[in-house]
PDB file of C-alpha atoms in Angstrom:
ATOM      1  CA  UNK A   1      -3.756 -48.469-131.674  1.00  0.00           C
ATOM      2  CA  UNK A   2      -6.306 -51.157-131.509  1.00  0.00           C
ATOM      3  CA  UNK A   3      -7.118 -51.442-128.063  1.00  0.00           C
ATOM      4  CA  UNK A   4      -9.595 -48.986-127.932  1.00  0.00           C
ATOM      5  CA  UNK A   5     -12.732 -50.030-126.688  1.00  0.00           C
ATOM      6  CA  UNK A   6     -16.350 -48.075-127.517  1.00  0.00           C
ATOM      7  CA  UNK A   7     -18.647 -48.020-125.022  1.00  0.00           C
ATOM      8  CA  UNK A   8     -22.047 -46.970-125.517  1.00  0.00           C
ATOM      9  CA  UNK A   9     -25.352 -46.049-122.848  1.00  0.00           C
ATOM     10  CA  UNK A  10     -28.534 -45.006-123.709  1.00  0.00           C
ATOM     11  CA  UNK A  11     -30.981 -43.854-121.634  1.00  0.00           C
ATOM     12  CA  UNK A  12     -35.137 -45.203-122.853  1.00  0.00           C
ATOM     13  CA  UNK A  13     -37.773 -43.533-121.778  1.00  0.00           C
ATOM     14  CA  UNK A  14     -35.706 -40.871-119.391  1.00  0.00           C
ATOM     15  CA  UNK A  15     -36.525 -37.690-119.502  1.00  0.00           C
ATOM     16  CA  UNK A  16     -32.877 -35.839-120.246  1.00  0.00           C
ATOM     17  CA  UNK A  17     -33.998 -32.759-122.519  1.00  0.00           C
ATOM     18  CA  UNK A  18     -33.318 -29.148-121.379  1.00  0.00           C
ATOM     19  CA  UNK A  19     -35.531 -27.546-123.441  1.00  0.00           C
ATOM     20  CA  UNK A  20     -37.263 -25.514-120.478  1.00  0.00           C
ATOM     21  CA  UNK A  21     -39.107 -28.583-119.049  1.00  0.00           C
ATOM     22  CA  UNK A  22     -39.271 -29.573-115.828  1.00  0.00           C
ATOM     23  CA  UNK A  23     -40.534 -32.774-116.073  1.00  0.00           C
ATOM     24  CA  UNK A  24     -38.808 -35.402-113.123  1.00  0.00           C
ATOM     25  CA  UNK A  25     -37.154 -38.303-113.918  1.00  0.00           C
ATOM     26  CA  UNK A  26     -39.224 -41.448-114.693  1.00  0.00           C
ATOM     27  CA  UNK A  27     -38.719 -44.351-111.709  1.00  0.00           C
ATOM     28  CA  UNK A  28     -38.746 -46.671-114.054  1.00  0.00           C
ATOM     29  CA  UNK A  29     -36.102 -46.886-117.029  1.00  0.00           C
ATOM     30  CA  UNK A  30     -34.413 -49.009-119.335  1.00  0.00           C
ATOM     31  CA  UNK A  31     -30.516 -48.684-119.818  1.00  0.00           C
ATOM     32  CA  UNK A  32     -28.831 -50.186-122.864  1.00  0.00           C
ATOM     33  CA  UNK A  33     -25.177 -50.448-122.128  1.00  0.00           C
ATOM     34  CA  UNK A  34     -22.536 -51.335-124.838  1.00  0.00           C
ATOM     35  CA  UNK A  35     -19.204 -52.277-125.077  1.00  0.00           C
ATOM     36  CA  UNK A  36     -17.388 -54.362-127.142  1.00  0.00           C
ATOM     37  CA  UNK A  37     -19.739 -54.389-129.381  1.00  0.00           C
ATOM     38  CA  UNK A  38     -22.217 -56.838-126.735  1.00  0.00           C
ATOM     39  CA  UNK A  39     -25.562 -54.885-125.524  1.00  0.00           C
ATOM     40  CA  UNK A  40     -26.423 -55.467-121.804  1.00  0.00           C
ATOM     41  CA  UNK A  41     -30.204 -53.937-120.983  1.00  0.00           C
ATOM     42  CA  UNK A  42     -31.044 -52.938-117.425  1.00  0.00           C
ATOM     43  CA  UNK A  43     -34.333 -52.345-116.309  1.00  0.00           C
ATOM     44  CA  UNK A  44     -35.373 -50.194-112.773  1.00  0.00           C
ATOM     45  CA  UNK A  45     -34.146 -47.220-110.766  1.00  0.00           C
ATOM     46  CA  UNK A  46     -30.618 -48.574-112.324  1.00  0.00           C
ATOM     47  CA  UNK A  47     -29.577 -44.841-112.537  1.00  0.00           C
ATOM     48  CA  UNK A  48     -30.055 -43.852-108.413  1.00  0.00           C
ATOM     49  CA  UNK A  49     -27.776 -47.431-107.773  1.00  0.00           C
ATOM     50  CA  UNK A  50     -24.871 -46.078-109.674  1.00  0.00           C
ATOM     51  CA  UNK A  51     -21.559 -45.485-107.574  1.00  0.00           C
ATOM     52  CA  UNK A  52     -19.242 -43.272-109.715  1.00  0.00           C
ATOM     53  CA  UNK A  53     -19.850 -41.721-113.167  1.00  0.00           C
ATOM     54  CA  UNK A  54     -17.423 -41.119-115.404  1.00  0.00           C
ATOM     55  CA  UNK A  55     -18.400 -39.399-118.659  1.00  0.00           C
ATOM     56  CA  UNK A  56     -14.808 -37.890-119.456  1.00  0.00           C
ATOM     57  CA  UNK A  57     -13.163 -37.238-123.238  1.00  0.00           C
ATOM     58  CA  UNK A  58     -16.915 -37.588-124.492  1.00  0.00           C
ATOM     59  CA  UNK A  59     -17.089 -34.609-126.241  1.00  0.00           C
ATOM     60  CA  UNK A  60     -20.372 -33.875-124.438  1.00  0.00           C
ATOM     61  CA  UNK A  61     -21.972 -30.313-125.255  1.00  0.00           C
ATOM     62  CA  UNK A  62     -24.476 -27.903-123.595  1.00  0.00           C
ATOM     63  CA  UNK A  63     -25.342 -27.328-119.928  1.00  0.00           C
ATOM     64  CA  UNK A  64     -24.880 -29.853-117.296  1.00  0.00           C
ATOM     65  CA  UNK A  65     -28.662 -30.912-116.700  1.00  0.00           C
ATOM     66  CA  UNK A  66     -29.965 -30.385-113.473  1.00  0.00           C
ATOM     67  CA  UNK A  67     -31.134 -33.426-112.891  1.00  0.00           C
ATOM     68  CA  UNK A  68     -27.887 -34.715-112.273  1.00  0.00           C
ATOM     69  CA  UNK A  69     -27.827 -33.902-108.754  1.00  0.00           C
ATOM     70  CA  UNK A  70     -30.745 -36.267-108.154  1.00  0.00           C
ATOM     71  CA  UNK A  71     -28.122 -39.132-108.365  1.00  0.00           C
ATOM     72  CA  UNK A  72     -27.639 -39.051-104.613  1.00  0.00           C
ATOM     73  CA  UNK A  73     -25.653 -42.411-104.105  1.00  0.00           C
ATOM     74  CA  UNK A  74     -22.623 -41.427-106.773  1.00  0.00           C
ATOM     75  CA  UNK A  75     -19.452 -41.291-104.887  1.00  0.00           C
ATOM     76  CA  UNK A  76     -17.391 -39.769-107.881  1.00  0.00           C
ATOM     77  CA  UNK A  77     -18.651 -37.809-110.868  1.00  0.00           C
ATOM     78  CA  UNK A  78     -15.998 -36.617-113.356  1.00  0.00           C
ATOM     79  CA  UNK A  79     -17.773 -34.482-116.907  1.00  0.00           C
ATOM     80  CA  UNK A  80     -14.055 -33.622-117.160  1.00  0.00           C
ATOM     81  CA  UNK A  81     -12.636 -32.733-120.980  1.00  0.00           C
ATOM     82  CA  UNK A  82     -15.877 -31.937-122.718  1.00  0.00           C
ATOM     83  CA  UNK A  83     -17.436 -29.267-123.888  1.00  0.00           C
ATOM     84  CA  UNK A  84     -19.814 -28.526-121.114  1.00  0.00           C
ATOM     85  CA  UNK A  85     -21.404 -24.568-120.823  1.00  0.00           C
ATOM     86  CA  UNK A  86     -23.049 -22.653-118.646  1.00  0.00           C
ATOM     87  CA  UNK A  87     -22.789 -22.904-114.725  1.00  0.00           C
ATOM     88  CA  UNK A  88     -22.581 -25.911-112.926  1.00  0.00           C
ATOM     89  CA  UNK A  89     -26.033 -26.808-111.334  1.00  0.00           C
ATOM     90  CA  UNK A  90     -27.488 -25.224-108.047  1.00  0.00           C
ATOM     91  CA  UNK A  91     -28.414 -29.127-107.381  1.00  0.00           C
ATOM     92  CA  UNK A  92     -24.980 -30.696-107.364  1.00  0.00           C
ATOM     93  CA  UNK A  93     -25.575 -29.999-103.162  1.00  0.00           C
ATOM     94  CA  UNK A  94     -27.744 -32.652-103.535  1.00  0.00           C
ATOM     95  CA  UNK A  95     -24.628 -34.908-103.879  1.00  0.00           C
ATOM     96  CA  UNK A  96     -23.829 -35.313-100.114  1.00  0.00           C
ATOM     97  CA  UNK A  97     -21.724 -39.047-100.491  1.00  0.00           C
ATOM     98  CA  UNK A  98     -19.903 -37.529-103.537  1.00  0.00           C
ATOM     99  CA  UNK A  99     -16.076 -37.718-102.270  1.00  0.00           C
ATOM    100  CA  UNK A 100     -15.094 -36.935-106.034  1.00  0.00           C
ATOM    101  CA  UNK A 101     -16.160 -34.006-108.688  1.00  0.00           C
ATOM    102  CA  UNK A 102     -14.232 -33.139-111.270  1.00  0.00           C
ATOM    103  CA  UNK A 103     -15.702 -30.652-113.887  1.00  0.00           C
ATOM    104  CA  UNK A 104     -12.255 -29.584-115.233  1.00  0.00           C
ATOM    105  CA  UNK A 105     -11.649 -28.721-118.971  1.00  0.00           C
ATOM    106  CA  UNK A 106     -15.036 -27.730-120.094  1.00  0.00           C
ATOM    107  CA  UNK A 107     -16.292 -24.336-120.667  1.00  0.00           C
ATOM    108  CA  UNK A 108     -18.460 -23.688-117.821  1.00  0.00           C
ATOM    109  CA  UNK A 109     -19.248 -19.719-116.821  1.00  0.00           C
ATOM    110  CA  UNK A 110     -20.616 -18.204-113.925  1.00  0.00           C
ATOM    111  CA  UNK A 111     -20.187 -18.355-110.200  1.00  0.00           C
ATOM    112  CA  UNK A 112     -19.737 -21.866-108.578  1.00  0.00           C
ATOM    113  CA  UNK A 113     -23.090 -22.557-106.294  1.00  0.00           C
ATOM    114  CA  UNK A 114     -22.264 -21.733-102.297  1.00  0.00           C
ATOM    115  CA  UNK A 115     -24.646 -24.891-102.008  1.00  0.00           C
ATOM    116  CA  UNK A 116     -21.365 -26.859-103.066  1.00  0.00           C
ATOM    117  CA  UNK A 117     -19.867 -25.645 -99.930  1.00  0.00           C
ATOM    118  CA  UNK A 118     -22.397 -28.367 -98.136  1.00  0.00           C
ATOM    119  CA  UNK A 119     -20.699 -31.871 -99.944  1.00  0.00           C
ATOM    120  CA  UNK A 120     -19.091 -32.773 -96.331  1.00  0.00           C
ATOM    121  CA  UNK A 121     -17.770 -35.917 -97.904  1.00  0.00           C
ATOM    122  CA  UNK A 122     -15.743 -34.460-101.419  1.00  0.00           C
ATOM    123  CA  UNK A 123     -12.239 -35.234-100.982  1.00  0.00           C
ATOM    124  CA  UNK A 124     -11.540 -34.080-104.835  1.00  0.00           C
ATOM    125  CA  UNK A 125     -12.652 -31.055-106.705  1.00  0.00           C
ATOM    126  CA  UNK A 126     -11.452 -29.651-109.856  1.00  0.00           C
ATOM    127  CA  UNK A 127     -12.992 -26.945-111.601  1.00  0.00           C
ATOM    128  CA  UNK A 128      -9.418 -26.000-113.552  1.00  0.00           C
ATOM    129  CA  UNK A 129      -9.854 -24.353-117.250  1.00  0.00           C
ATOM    130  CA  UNK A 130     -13.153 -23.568-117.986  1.00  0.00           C
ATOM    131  CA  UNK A 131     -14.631 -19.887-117.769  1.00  0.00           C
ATOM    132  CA  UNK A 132     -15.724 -19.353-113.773  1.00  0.00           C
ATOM    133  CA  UNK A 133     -16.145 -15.732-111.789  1.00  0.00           C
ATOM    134  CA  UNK A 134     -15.974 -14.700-108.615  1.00  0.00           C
ATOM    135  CA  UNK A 135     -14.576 -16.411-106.118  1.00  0.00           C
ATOM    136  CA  UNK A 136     -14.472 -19.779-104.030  1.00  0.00           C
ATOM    137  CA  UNK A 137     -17.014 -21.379-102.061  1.00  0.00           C
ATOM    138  CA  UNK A 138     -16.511 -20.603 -98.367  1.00  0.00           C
ATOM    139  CA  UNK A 139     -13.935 -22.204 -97.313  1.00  0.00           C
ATOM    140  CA  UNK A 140     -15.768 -24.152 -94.702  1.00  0.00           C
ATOM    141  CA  UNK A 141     -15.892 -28.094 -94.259  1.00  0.00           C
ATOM    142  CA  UNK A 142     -14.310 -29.505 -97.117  1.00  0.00           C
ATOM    143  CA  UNK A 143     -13.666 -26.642 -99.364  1.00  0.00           C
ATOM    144  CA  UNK A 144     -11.455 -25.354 -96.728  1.00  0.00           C
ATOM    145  CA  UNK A 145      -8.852 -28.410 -97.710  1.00  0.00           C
ATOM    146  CA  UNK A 146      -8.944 -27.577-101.652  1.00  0.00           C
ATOM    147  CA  UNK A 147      -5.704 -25.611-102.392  1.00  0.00           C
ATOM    148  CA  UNK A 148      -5.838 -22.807-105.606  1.00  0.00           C
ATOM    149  CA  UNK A 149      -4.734 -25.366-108.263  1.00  0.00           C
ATOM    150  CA  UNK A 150      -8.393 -26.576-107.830  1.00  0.00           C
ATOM    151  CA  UNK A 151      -9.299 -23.354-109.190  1.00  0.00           C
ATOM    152  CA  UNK A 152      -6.422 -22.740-112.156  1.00  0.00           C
ATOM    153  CA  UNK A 153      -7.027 -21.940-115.750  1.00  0.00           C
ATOM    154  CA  UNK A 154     -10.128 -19.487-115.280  1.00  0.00           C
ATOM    155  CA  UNK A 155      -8.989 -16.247-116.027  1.00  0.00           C
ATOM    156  CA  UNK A 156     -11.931 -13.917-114.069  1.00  0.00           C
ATOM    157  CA  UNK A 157     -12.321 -16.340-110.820  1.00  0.00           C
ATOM    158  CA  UNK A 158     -10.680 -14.622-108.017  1.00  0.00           C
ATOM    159  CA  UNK A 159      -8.616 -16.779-105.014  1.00  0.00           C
ATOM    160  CA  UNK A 160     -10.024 -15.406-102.118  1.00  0.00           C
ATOM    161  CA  UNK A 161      -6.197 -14.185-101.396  1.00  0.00           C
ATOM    162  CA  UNK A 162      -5.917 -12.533-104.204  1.00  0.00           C
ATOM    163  CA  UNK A 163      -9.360 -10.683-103.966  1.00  0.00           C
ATOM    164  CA  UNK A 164      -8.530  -9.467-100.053  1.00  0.00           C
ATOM    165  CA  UNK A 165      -5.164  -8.018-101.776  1.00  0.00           C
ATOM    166  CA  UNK A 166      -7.479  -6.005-104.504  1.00  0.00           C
ATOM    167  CA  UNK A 167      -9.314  -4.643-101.516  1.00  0.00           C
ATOM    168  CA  UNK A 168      -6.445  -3.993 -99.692  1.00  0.00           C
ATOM    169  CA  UNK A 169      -4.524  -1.768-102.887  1.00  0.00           C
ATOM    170  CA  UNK A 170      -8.187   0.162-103.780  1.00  0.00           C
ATOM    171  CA  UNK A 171      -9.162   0.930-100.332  1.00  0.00           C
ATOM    172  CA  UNK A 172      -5.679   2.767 -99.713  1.00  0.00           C
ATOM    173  CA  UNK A 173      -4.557   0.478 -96.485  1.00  0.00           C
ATOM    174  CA  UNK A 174      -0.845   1.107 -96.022  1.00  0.00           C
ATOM    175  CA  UNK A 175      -0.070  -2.591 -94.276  1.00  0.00           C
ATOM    176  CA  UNK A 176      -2.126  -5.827 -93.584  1.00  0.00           C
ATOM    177  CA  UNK A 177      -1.745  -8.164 -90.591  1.00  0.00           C
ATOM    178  CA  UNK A 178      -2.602 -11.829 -91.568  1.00  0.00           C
TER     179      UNK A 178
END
């Protein structure tokens, strides 16, 4: 094609591993950022300025690290098409200006956090074809607005419709109102 562009960050002196530690992020860190071959370095608390990240198609693997949620001033985070596991982070609440998350395409398990429930700003959620259970948030504040095709494409996560119907057909009830 030719018109694809590489662009490259690393993070210096950051603690990112997930190896059991809980070690904070350092204040102070160096970003080298690289595209088109040109190397721009930032130096600071670059990472808590950041607006939207966008980390899609980057065949990322492993768990989404925690430490994500402390980047409290993002207004859109999309890990979409990767090859993310395990469940999304408890600390993703943290995100309260986030208007955008989209974790679809990934293989993600578990239940989603309840603490999700609090992002009073999201406007966009996608969670579509990875491996979730259970069901949605409560469908207060926002998450009352996301229809089911937020949720598609995990074959054991339950639509709370769906999951008052089981009840309904293994508790014997003969007709529902509502």
């Amino acid at each position: 094609m030719g018109n694809e562009e590489t662009v490259e960050v690393v993070l210096k002196n950051t603690s990112y591993s997930n190896h059991g530690s809980a070690a904070p992020m350092r204040k102070e860190e160096t970003v080298e950022f690289t595209t088109k071959n040109t190397s721009y370095y930032y130096q600071g608390r670059i990472l808590t300025y950041m607006s939207g990240v966008d980390l899609s198609y980057n065949k990322l693997t492993g768990e989404i690290h925690y430490q994500i949620g402390n980047l409290t001033r993002i207004h859109t985070l999309n890990l979409s098409y990767n090859n993310l596991t395990r469940s999304i982070p408890r600390t993703f609440s943290i995100l309260q200006q986030n208007e955008s998350l989209d974790l679809s395409h990934n293989n993600l398990n578990g239940k989603i956090p309840p603490q999700i429930s609090e992002l009073y700003n999201l406007a966009v959620f996608s969670v579509t074809y990875n491996n979730l259970s259970g069901e949605t948030p409560e469908r207060i504040n926002q998450f009352g607005t996301f229809e089911e095709i937020s949720y598609q494409g995990n074959p054991s996560f339950m639509w709370p419709s769906i999951a008052k119907k089981l009840w309904i057909t293994t508790h014997g009830a003969k007709s529902f109102d509502g």
